[in-house]
Short mmCIF file of C-alpha atoms in Angstrom, two decimals:
data_model
loop_
_atom_site.label_atom_id
_atom_site.label_comp_id
_atom_site.label_asym_id
_atom_site.label_seq_id
_atom_site.Cartn_x
_atom_site.Cartn_y
_atom_site.Cartn_z
CA UNK O 169 13.00 8.04 42.43
CA UNK O 170 9.29 8.05 41.67
CA UNK O 171 6.90 5.44 42.71
CA UNK O 172 6.15 4.47 39.17
CA UNK O 173 8.88 1.89 39.28
CA UNK O 174 10.71 0.03 41.89
CA UNK O 175 14.27 -1.52 41.83
CA UNK O 176 15.25 -4.47 44.00
CA UNK O 177 18.66 -6.23 44.22
CA UNK O 178 18.54 -9.88 44.53
CA UNK O 179 21.08 -12.70 43.84
CA UNK O 180 23.29 -10.22 42.02
CA UNK O 181 20.26 -9.28 39.94
CA UNK O 182 18.50 -5.93 39.61
CA UNK O 183 14.83 -6.46 39.59
CA UNK O 184 12.78 -3.68 38.11
CA UNK O 185 9.08 -3.47 38.39
CA UNK O 186 7.35 -0.92 36.11
CA UNK O 187 3.98 0.36 37.01
CA UNK O 188 1.12 0.73 34.58
CA UNK O 189 1.01 4.58 34.85
CA UNK O 190 4.64 5.21 34.24
CA UNK O 191 5.25 8.61 32.62
CA UNK O 192 7.91 9.79 30.23
CA UNK O 193 9.79 11.60 32.99
CA UNK O 194 9.57 8.58 35.36
CA UNK O 195 10.99 6.37 32.72
CA UNK O 196 13.89 8.76 32.15
CA UNK O 197 14.56 8.88 35.90
CA UNK O 198 14.47 5.14 35.89
CA UNK O 199 17.07 4.97 33.13
CA UNK O 200 19.47 7.18 35.09
CA UNK O 201 18.88 5.46 38.49
CA UNK O 202 19.32 2.13 36.93
CA UNK O 203 22.57 2.87 35.20
CA UNK O 204 23.81 3.98 38.52
CA UNK O 205 22.62 0.92 40.39
CA UNK O 206 24.13 -1.48 37.74
CA UNK O 207 27.56 -0.06 38.41
CA UNK O 208 27.16 0.42 42.27
CA UNK O 209 26.01 -3.17 42.79
CA UNK O 210 28.04 -4.68 40.11
CA UNK O 211 24.86 -6.46 38.84
CA UNK O 212 25.29 -9.26 36.42
CA UNK O 213 21.76 -8.87 35.08
CA UNK O 214 18.70 -6.54 35.00
CA UNK O 215 15.26 -8.06 34.96
CA UNK O 216 12.51 -5.67 33.92
CA UNK O 217 8.94 -6.78 34.69
CA UNK O 218 6.69 -4.89 32.27
CA UNK O 219 3.71 -7.00 32.89
CA UNK O 220 1.81 -4.06 34.17
CA UNK O 221 2.32 -2.05 31.07
CA UNK O 222 -0.68 -2.08 28.84
CA UNK O 223 0.42 0.13 26.12
CA UNK O 224 3.69 1.34 24.76
CA UNK O 225 4.63 4.12 22.38
CA UNK O 226 7.85 4.70 20.46
CA UNK O 227 9.24 6.70 23.36
CA UNK O 228 8.81 3.98 25.83
CA UNK O 229 9.99 1.46 23.43
CA UNK O 230 13.18 3.39 22.68
CA UNK O 231 13.99 3.83 26.44
CA UNK O 232 13.51 0.08 26.92
CA UNK O 233 15.87 -0.71 24.05
CA UNK O 234 18.32 1.93 25.41
CA UNK O 235 18.21 0.39 28.87
CA UNK O 236 19.23 -2.93 27.43
CA UNK O 237 22.08 -1.27 25.44
CA UNK O 238 23.39 0.67 28.44
CA UNK O 239 23.21 -2.34 30.70
CA UNK O 240 25.05 -4.36 28.15
CA UNK O 241 27.88 -1.73 28.05
CA UNK O 242 28.11 -2.08 31.90
CA UNK O 243 28.32 -5.83 31.50
CA UNK O 244 24.78 -6.80 32.63
CA UNK O 245 22.34 -8.79 30.53
CA UNK O 246 18.92 -7.31 30.36
CA UNK O 247 15.72 -9.45 30.56
CA UNK O 248 12.43 -8.08 29.56
CA UNK O 249 9.71 -10.21 31.23
CA UNK O 250 5.91 -10.52 31.16
CA UNK O 251 5.28 -8.46 27.92
CA UNK O 252 1.51 -8.40 27.18
CA UNK O 253 0.39 -9.50 23.73
CA UNK O 254 -0.80 -6.06 22.75
CA UNK O 255 2.54 -4.55 23.60
CA UNK O 256 4.46 -7.18 21.81
CA UNK O 257 2.52 -6.54 18.62
CA UNK O 258 2.87 -2.76 18.96
CA UNK O 259 6.63 -3.01 19.32
CA UNK O 260 6.92 -5.36 16.36
CA UNK O 261 4.77 -3.00 14.24
CA UNK O 262 6.93 -0.20 15.31
CA UNK O 263 10.04 -2.20 14.28
CA UNK O 264 11.36 -2.11 17.86
CA UNK O 265 12.04 -5.77 18.67
CA UNK O 266 14.56 -5.14 21.42
CA UNK O 267 17.49 -7.15 19.97
CA UNK O 268 19.73 -6.48 22.86
CA UNK O 269 17.34 -7.85 25.41
CA UNK O 270 16.54 -11.39 26.47
CA UNK O 271 12.96 -12.07 27.08
CA UNK O 272 11.01 -14.37 29.41
CA UNK O 273 7.42 -15.15 30.19
CA UNK O 274 7.68 -14.15 33.80
CA UNK O 275 10.22 -13.24 36.52
CA UNK O 276 10.44 -16.90 37.56
CA UNK O 277 11.49 -17.89 34.09
CA UNK O 278 14.08 -15.22 33.83
CA UNK O 279 15.63 -16.14 37.22
CA UNK O 280 15.62 -19.79 36.18
CA UNK O 281 17.40 -18.86 33.04
CA UNK O 282 19.93 -16.82 34.99
CA UNK O 283 20.58 -19.50 37.47
CA UNK O 284 20.97 -21.98 34.63
CA UNK O 285 23.63 -19.83 33.17
CA UNK O 286 25.45 -19.70 36.44
CA UNK O 287 25.33 -23.43 36.76
CA UNK O 288 26.57 -23.79 33.25
CA UNK D 242 -56.41 10.29 -6.43
CA UNK D 243 -59.13 10.19 -3.86
CA UNK D 244 -58.79 9.04 -0.25
CA UNK D 245 -61.19 6.19 -0.84
CA UNK D 246 -59.19 4.70 -3.60
CA UNK D 247 -58.45 1.68 -1.58
CA UNK D 248 -61.99 1.05 -0.20
CA UNK D 249 -62.89 -1.50 -2.77
CA UNK D 250 -59.74 -3.41 -2.35
CA UNK D 251 -60.31 -3.48 1.35
CA UNK D 252 -63.77 -4.68 1.03
CA UNK D 253 -62.66 -7.37 -1.26
CA UNK D 254 -59.87 -8.50 0.96
CA UNK D 255 -62.22 -8.66 4.01
CA UNK D 256 -65.24 -10.20 2.40
CA UNK D 257 -63.47 -12.73 0.27
CA UNK D 258 -60.67 -13.47 2.79
CA UNK D 259 -60.81 -17.33 2.47
CA UNK D 260 -61.37 -17.43 -1.20
CA UNK D 261 -58.43 -15.19 -1.75
CA UNK D 262 -56.28 -17.24 0.42
CA UNK D 263 -57.37 -20.33 -1.50
CA UNK D 264 -57.00 -18.56 -4.83
CA UNK D 265 -53.58 -17.14 -3.96
CA UNK D 266 -52.42 -20.61 -2.83
CA UNK D 267 -53.74 -22.09 -6.17
CA UNK D 268 -52.12 -19.36 -8.23
CA UNK D 269 -48.91 -20.30 -6.59
CA UNK D 270 -49.31 -23.94 -7.45
CA UNK D 271 -50.28 -23.13 -10.97
CA UNK D 272 -47.07 -21.22 -11.41
CA UNK D 273 -45.16 -23.89 -9.71
CA UNK D 274 -44.18 -21.44 -7.02
CA UNK D 275 -45.74 -23.29 -4.14
CA UNK D 276 -42.76 -25.33 -2.97
CA UNK D 277 -44.59 -28.27 -1.26
CA UNK D 278 -41.32 -30.06 -1.32
CA UNK D 279 -39.93 -27.46 1.07
CA UNK D 280 -42.77 -26.75 3.37
CA UNK D 281 -46.25 -28.29 4.03
CA UNK D 282 -49.64 -27.13 2.69
CA UNK D 283 -50.62 -26.25 6.29
CA UNK D 284 -47.62 -23.93 6.72
CA UNK D 285 -48.11 -22.38 3.43
CA UNK D 286 -51.75 -21.61 4.23
CA UNK D 287 -50.81 -20.21 7.64
CA UNK D 288 -48.10 -17.96 6.13
CA UNK D 289 -50.46 -16.90 3.31
CA UNK D 290 -53.45 -15.93 5.56
CA UNK D 291 -51.03 -14.34 8.08
CA UNK D 292 -49.66 -12.06 5.35
CA UNK D 293 -53.15 -11.19 4.05
CA UNK D 294 -54.28 -10.40 7.57
CA UNK D 295 -51.32 -8.03 8.03
CA UNK D 296 -52.09 -6.53 4.65
CA UNK D 297 -55.65 -5.78 5.58
CA UNK D 298 -54.64 -4.34 8.91
CA UNK D 299 -52.12 -2.08 7.12
CA UNK D 300 -54.71 -0.64 4.68
CA UNK D 301 -57.17 -0.12 7.69
CA UNK D 302 -54.47 1.87 9.33
CA UNK D 303 -54.83 4.37 6.49
CA UNK D 304 -51.83 3.66 4.54
CA UNK D 305 -53.76 4.49 1.38
CA UNK D 306 -53.37 6.22 -2.05
CA UNK D 307 -50.79 8.86 -2.36
CA UNK D 308 -49.47 8.37 1.06
CA UNK D 309 -48.51 4.83 0.48
CA UNK D 310 -45.07 4.12 2.01
CA UNK D 311 -43.97 0.57 3.12
CA UNK D 312 -41.60 2.03 5.65
CA UNK D 313 -44.48 3.96 7.50
CA UNK D 314 -45.89 2.78 10.85
CA UNK D 315 -49.10 1.39 9.41
CA UNK D 316 -47.16 -1.28 7.81
CA UNK D 317 -45.19 -2.44 10.86
CA UNK D 318 -47.15 -5.75 11.25
CA UNK D 319 -46.87 -6.59 7.58
CA UNK D 320 -43.20 -6.00 7.60
CA UNK D 321 -42.68 -8.32 10.48
CA UNK D 322 -44.79 -10.94 8.87
CA UNK D 323 -42.84 -10.62 5.68
CA UNK D 324 -39.48 -10.87 7.47
CA UNK D 325 -40.61 -14.06 9.27
CA UNK D 326 -41.98 -15.69 6.14
CA UNK D 327 -38.83 -14.64 4.01
CA UNK D 328 -36.52 -15.93 6.71
CA UNK D 329 -38.48 -19.05 7.14
CA UNK D 330 -38.74 -19.77 3.44
CA UNK D 331 -35.08 -18.84 2.70
CA UNK D 332 -33.69 -21.00 5.37
CA UNK D 333 -35.44 -23.93 3.67
CA UNK D 334 -33.98 -23.11 0.30
CA UNK D 335 -36.70 -21.07 -1.41
CA UNK D 336 -35.04 -18.81 -4.03
CA UNK D 337 -35.59 -15.07 -4.04
CA UNK D 338 -37.26 -15.22 -7.30
CA UNK D 339 -39.66 -17.90 -5.92
CA UNK D 340 -40.38 -15.63 -2.94
CA UNK D 341 -41.09 -12.66 -5.07
CA UNK D 342 -43.43 -14.71 -7.37
CA UNK D 343 -45.19 -15.96 -4.19
CA UNK D 344 -45.94 -12.33 -3.12
CA UNK D 345 -46.80 -11.16 -6.64
CA UNK D 346 -49.21 -14.08 -7.03
CA UNK D 347 -51.66 -12.13 -4.86
CA UNK D 348 -52.30 -9.79 -7.71
CA UNK D 349 -54.44 -12.00 -9.87
CA UNK D 350 -57.21 -13.10 -7.44
CA UNK D 351 -57.54 -9.24 -6.26
CA UNK D 352 -57.48 -8.02 -9.84
CA UNK D 353 -60.20 -10.31 -11.09
CA UNK D 354 -62.51 -9.42 -8.14
CA UNK D 355 -61.81 -5.69 -8.76
CA UNK D 356 -62.68 -6.12 -12.40
CA UNK D 357 -66.00 -7.76 -11.40
CA UNK D 358 -66.96 -5.09 -8.93
CA UNK D 359 -65.69 -2.01 -10.88
CA UNK D 360 -66.59 -3.00 -14.37
CA UNK D 361 -68.68 -0.01 -14.81
CA UNK D 362 -66.07 2.43 -13.30
CA UNK D 363 -62.97 2.13 -15.27
CA UNK D 364 -61.30 5.24 -13.68
CA UNK D 365 -61.78 3.72 -10.25
CA UNK D 366 -60.78 0.36 -11.45
CA UNK D 367 -57.40 1.72 -12.76
CA UNK D 368 -56.87 3.59 -9.53
CA UNK D 369 -57.55 0.55 -7.36
CA UNK D 370 -55.29 -1.62 -9.54
CA UNK D 371 -52.66 0.94 -9.56
CA UNK D 372 -52.70 1.24 -5.78
CA UNK D 373 -52.69 -2.48 -5.12
CA UNK D 374 -50.05 -3.12 -7.62
CA UNK D 375 -47.79 -0.57 -6.02
CA UNK D 376 -48.37 -2.19 -2.60
CA UNK D 377 -47.60 -5.76 -3.92
CA UNK D 378 -44.53 -4.72 -5.96
CA UNK D 379 -43.18 -2.92 -2.76
CA UNK D 380 -43.70 -6.14 -0.85
CA UNK D 381 -41.85 -8.13 -3.45
CA UNK D 382 -38.95 -5.72 -3.20
CA UNK D 383 -38.94 -5.83 0.49
CA UNK D 384 -38.88 -9.61 0.40
CA UNK D 385 -35.79 -9.45 -1.82
CA UNK D 386 -34.09 -6.96 0.62
CA UNK D 387 -34.82 -9.16 3.61
CA UNK D 388 -33.61 -12.18 1.68
CA UNK D 389 -30.28 -10.48 0.79
CA UNK D 390 -29.88 -9.22 4.39
CA UNK D 391 -30.51 -12.63 5.72
CA UNK D 392 -27.95 -14.13 3.37
CA UNK D 393 -25.44 -11.58 4.17
CA UNK D 394 -25.78 -12.33 7.87
CA UNK D 395 -25.36 -16.16 7.21
CA UNK D 396 -22.19 -15.32 5.15
CA UNK D 397 -20.76 -13.21 7.88
CA UNK D 398 -21.44 -15.83 10.45
CA UNK D 399 -19.83 -18.50 8.42
CA UNK D 400 -16.83 -16.38 7.69
CA UNK D 401 -16.29 -15.90 11.41
CA UNK D 402 -16.67 -19.53 12.12
CA UNK D 403 -14.14 -20.33 9.36
CA UNK D 404 -11.80 -17.73 10.68
CA UNK D 405 -12.06 -19.41 14.13
CA UNK D 406 -11.50 -22.84 12.84
CA UNK D 407 -8.65 -21.91 10.59
CA UNK D 408 -6.45 -20.58 13.41
CA UNK D 409 -6.41 -23.16 16.05
CA UNK D 410 -3.73 -22.91 18.69
CA UNK D 411 -3.15 -26.32 20.13
CA UNK D 412 -1.32 -27.15 23.21
CA UNK D 413 0.74 -30.21 22.16
CA UNK D 414 2.58 -30.63 25.37
CA UNK D 415 3.08 -28.80 28.64
CA UNK D 416 4.63 -25.50 27.60
CA UNK D 417 4.58 -26.34 24.01
CA UNK D 418 1.95 -24.87 21.58
CA UNK D 419 1.39 -25.41 17.96
CA UNK D 420 -0.19 -23.41 15.31
CA UNK D 421 -1.00 -25.31 12.19
CA UNK D 422 -1.73 -22.89 9.35
CA UNK D 423 -3.84 -23.97 6.44
CA UNK D 424 -4.81 -22.30 3.22
CA UNK D 425 -4.04 -18.81 2.14
CA UNK D 426 -2.89 -16.11 4.54
CA UNK D 427 -3.89 -12.51 4.15
CA UNK D 428 -3.09 -9.54 6.32
CA UNK D 429 -6.36 -9.61 8.10
CA UNK D 430 -6.00 -13.25 8.98
CA UNK D 431 -2.40 -13.05 9.92
CA UNK D 432 -3.30 -10.31 12.39
CA UNK D 433 -5.96 -12.51 14.02
CA UNK D 434 -3.65 -15.61 14.06
CA UNK D 435 -1.00 -13.43 15.82
CA UNK D 436 -3.35 -12.01 18.38
CA UNK D 437 -4.68 -15.49 19.09
CA UNK D 438 -1.35 -17.07 19.47
CA UNK D 439 -0.03 -14.44 21.76
CA UNK D 440 -3.07 -14.49 24.07
CA UNK D 441 -2.66 -18.26 24.26
CA UNK D 442 0.97 -17.98 25.12
CA UNK D 443 0.05 -15.70 28.01
CA UNK D 444 -2.74 -17.88 29.24
CA UNK D 445 -0.78 -21.14 29.05
CA UNK D 446 2.57 -19.74 29.94
CA UNK D 447 3.96 -21.56 26.81
CA UNK D 448 7.64 -21.50 26.29
CA UNK D 449 7.86 -22.89 22.75
CA UNK D 450 5.52 -22.31 19.80
CA UNK D 451 5.62 -24.32 16.57
CA UNK D 452 4.21 -22.53 13.61
CA UNK D 453 3.59 -25.17 11.10
CA UNK D 454 3.22 -24.21 7.56
CA UNK D 455 2.75 -27.67 6.07
CA UNK D 456 -0.76 -26.75 4.90
CA UNK D 457 0.19 -23.54 3.28
CA UNK D 458 0.57 -23.75 -0.41
CA UNK D 459 2.28 -20.48 -1.29
CA UNK D 460 3.60 -17.47 0.47
CA UNK D 461 4.22 -14.02 -0.74
CA UNK D 462 6.47 -11.31 0.78
CA UNK D 463 3.71 -9.95 2.86
CA UNK D 464 2.84 -13.28 4.48
CA UNK D 465 6.57 -14.04 4.90
CA UNK D 466 6.95 -10.72 6.67
CA UNK D 467 3.88 -11.59 8.85
CA UNK D 468 5.44 -14.84 9.88
CA UNK D 469 8.58 -13.09 10.99
CA UNK D 470 6.69 -10.34 12.75
CA UNK D 471 4.80 -13.06 14.54
CA UNK D 472 8.08 -14.87 15.50
CA UNK D 473 9.46 -11.52 16.79
CA UNK D 474 6.40 -10.88 18.93
CA UNK D 475 6.54 -14.34 20.37
CA UNK D 476 10.08 -13.73 21.33
CA UNK D 477 9.31 -10.39 22.95
CA UNK D 478 6.74 -12.19 25.10
CA UNK D 479 9.51 -14.49 26.25
CA UNK D 480 8.69 -17.55 24.32
CA UNK D 481 10.56 -19.15 21.43
CA UNK D 482 9.19 -19.64 17.95
CA UNK D 483 9.93 -22.54 15.62
CA UNK D 484 8.71 -22.46 12.01
CA UNK D 485 8.19 -25.86 10.64
CA UNK D 486 6.89 -27.51 7.47
CA UNK D 487 8.43 -25.14 5.11
CA UNK D 488 7.98 -26.64 1.67
CA UNK D 489 10.92 -26.62 -0.87
CA UNK D 490 8.65 -24.26 -3.06
CA UNK D 491 8.20 -21.96 -0.07
CA UNK D 492 11.79 -21.97 0.75
CA UNK D 493 12.81 -21.10 -2.65
CA UNK D 494 10.30 -18.35 -2.92
CA UNK D 495 11.41 -16.82 0.37
CA UNK D 496 15.01 -16.82 -0.84
CA UNK D 497 14.00 -15.36 -4.06
CA UNK D 498 12.06 -12.76 -2.42
CA UNK D 499 14.97 -11.86 -0.32
CA UNK D 500 13.16 -12.57 2.95
CA UNK D 501 15.68 -12.75 5.86
CA UNK D 502 14.46 -15.09 8.58
CA UNK D 503 17.18 -13.74 10.82
CA UNK D 504 17.45 -15.80 14.07
CA UNK D 505 14.15 -17.63 13.75
CA UNK D 506 14.52 -21.35 13.94
CA UNK D 507 13.16 -23.18 10.93
CA UNK D 508 12.49 -26.89 10.56
CA UNK D 509 11.55 -28.76 7.46
CA UNK D 510 8.90 -31.03 9.16
CA UNK D 511 6.56 -30.69 12.06
CA UNK D 512 8.12 -33.94 13.32
CA UNK D 513 11.58 -32.41 13.70
CA UNK D 514 10.03 -29.19 14.93
CA UNK D 515 8.26 -31.01 17.78
CA UNK D 516 11.40 -32.98 18.68
CA UNK D 517 13.21 -29.55 19.03
CA UNK D 518 10.47 -28.08 20.94
CA UNK D 519 10.32 -30.90 23.49
CA UNK D 520 14.12 -30.78 23.69
CA UNK D 521 13.96 -27.06 24.65
CA UNK D 522 11.41 -27.67 27.47
CA UNK D 523 13.49 -30.45 28.87
CA UNK D 524 12.08 -33.59 27.36
CA UNK D 525 13.64 -36.09 25.07
CA UNK D 526 12.08 -38.54 22.66
CA UNK D 527 13.67 -42.00 22.73
CA UNK D 528 12.70 -45.13 20.91
CA UNK D 529 11.74 -48.27 22.88
CA UNK D 530 14.19 -51.10 22.36
CA UNK D 531 11.71 -53.70 21.25
CA UNK D 532 10.37 -51.79 18.39
#
């Protein structure tokens, strides 16, 4: 696992922090590692913090969408949190609006939402 | 044309400085050009003699005869005086044609003096007149250019201000933003609105955004698509988007255009949009019993 991203397991949730300088190989590694971890830990959700990401291209956008779809198949809800305005605009322009992911302003918001779901 | 073609003009301008200023000013008032309603006699006089001084210095620096070129270094003083005077006058509402007439009015006093001095030398007279005429015409054209440039700058400035004014993002409540859209939307504006909105969401950590279309008269497919894209971007950032104030006409247009709003929440009035937004962030609007 490269240092361009880090995975933590908290409260049954996999937290993924993506670094600014993540490369195409890094993100492919991440996809693979994350899929394994979701099964290993029986995670109920994956929260991906992309607030460090300044730019996205179609490749990264597609991997983000795939990560969400893969997690969903493995019975974990994906949250994408902290997306920057420029990234949001780019993804929308590219027509990649991540329909499989939930979104939140920050990690805190996502966790709050998850706990709320658990209470409900 | 000889190198000395401008000598007589120069002598006249230097020797009869005060008279020419006076005569220039009176020509202006004769022709109704001197706008005493817009600036005082004193200012008019200062501007006039300032211009004339700069003109003399330009000629002295050798911008003569065949080599006449208003963009040359010799005319740098004159250009700056012309710019100042034109800006000053145009900001007070003097029209470009008045401004040109003001400059052209210098011809008469100089021409009459040339005629007196060179009555016996018609060739020189024509040369001097030709030279001076070209100089003054170039000034008049330059004034018009400055005027237009100044006006363009003002228009640009006003457009920026209007654009800023027309896309206010307002924090209605803790975590609730509203974006009241007014007038016509075009692609450039929609883009700006979106950027502005997303930045504010990030800054205020807003959870719900109400995009209010009450002030929008009509939409076309493009604008409708922009709205939906905006809603999608808002969702990607982790906030929710409510579109309110959709008029019956706009609703019909959107349906006829086949625009699919998908999962975007729409509310008919900003009132119900606000109630919904507050509800989503955990508040409830209740009426007092006594009222």
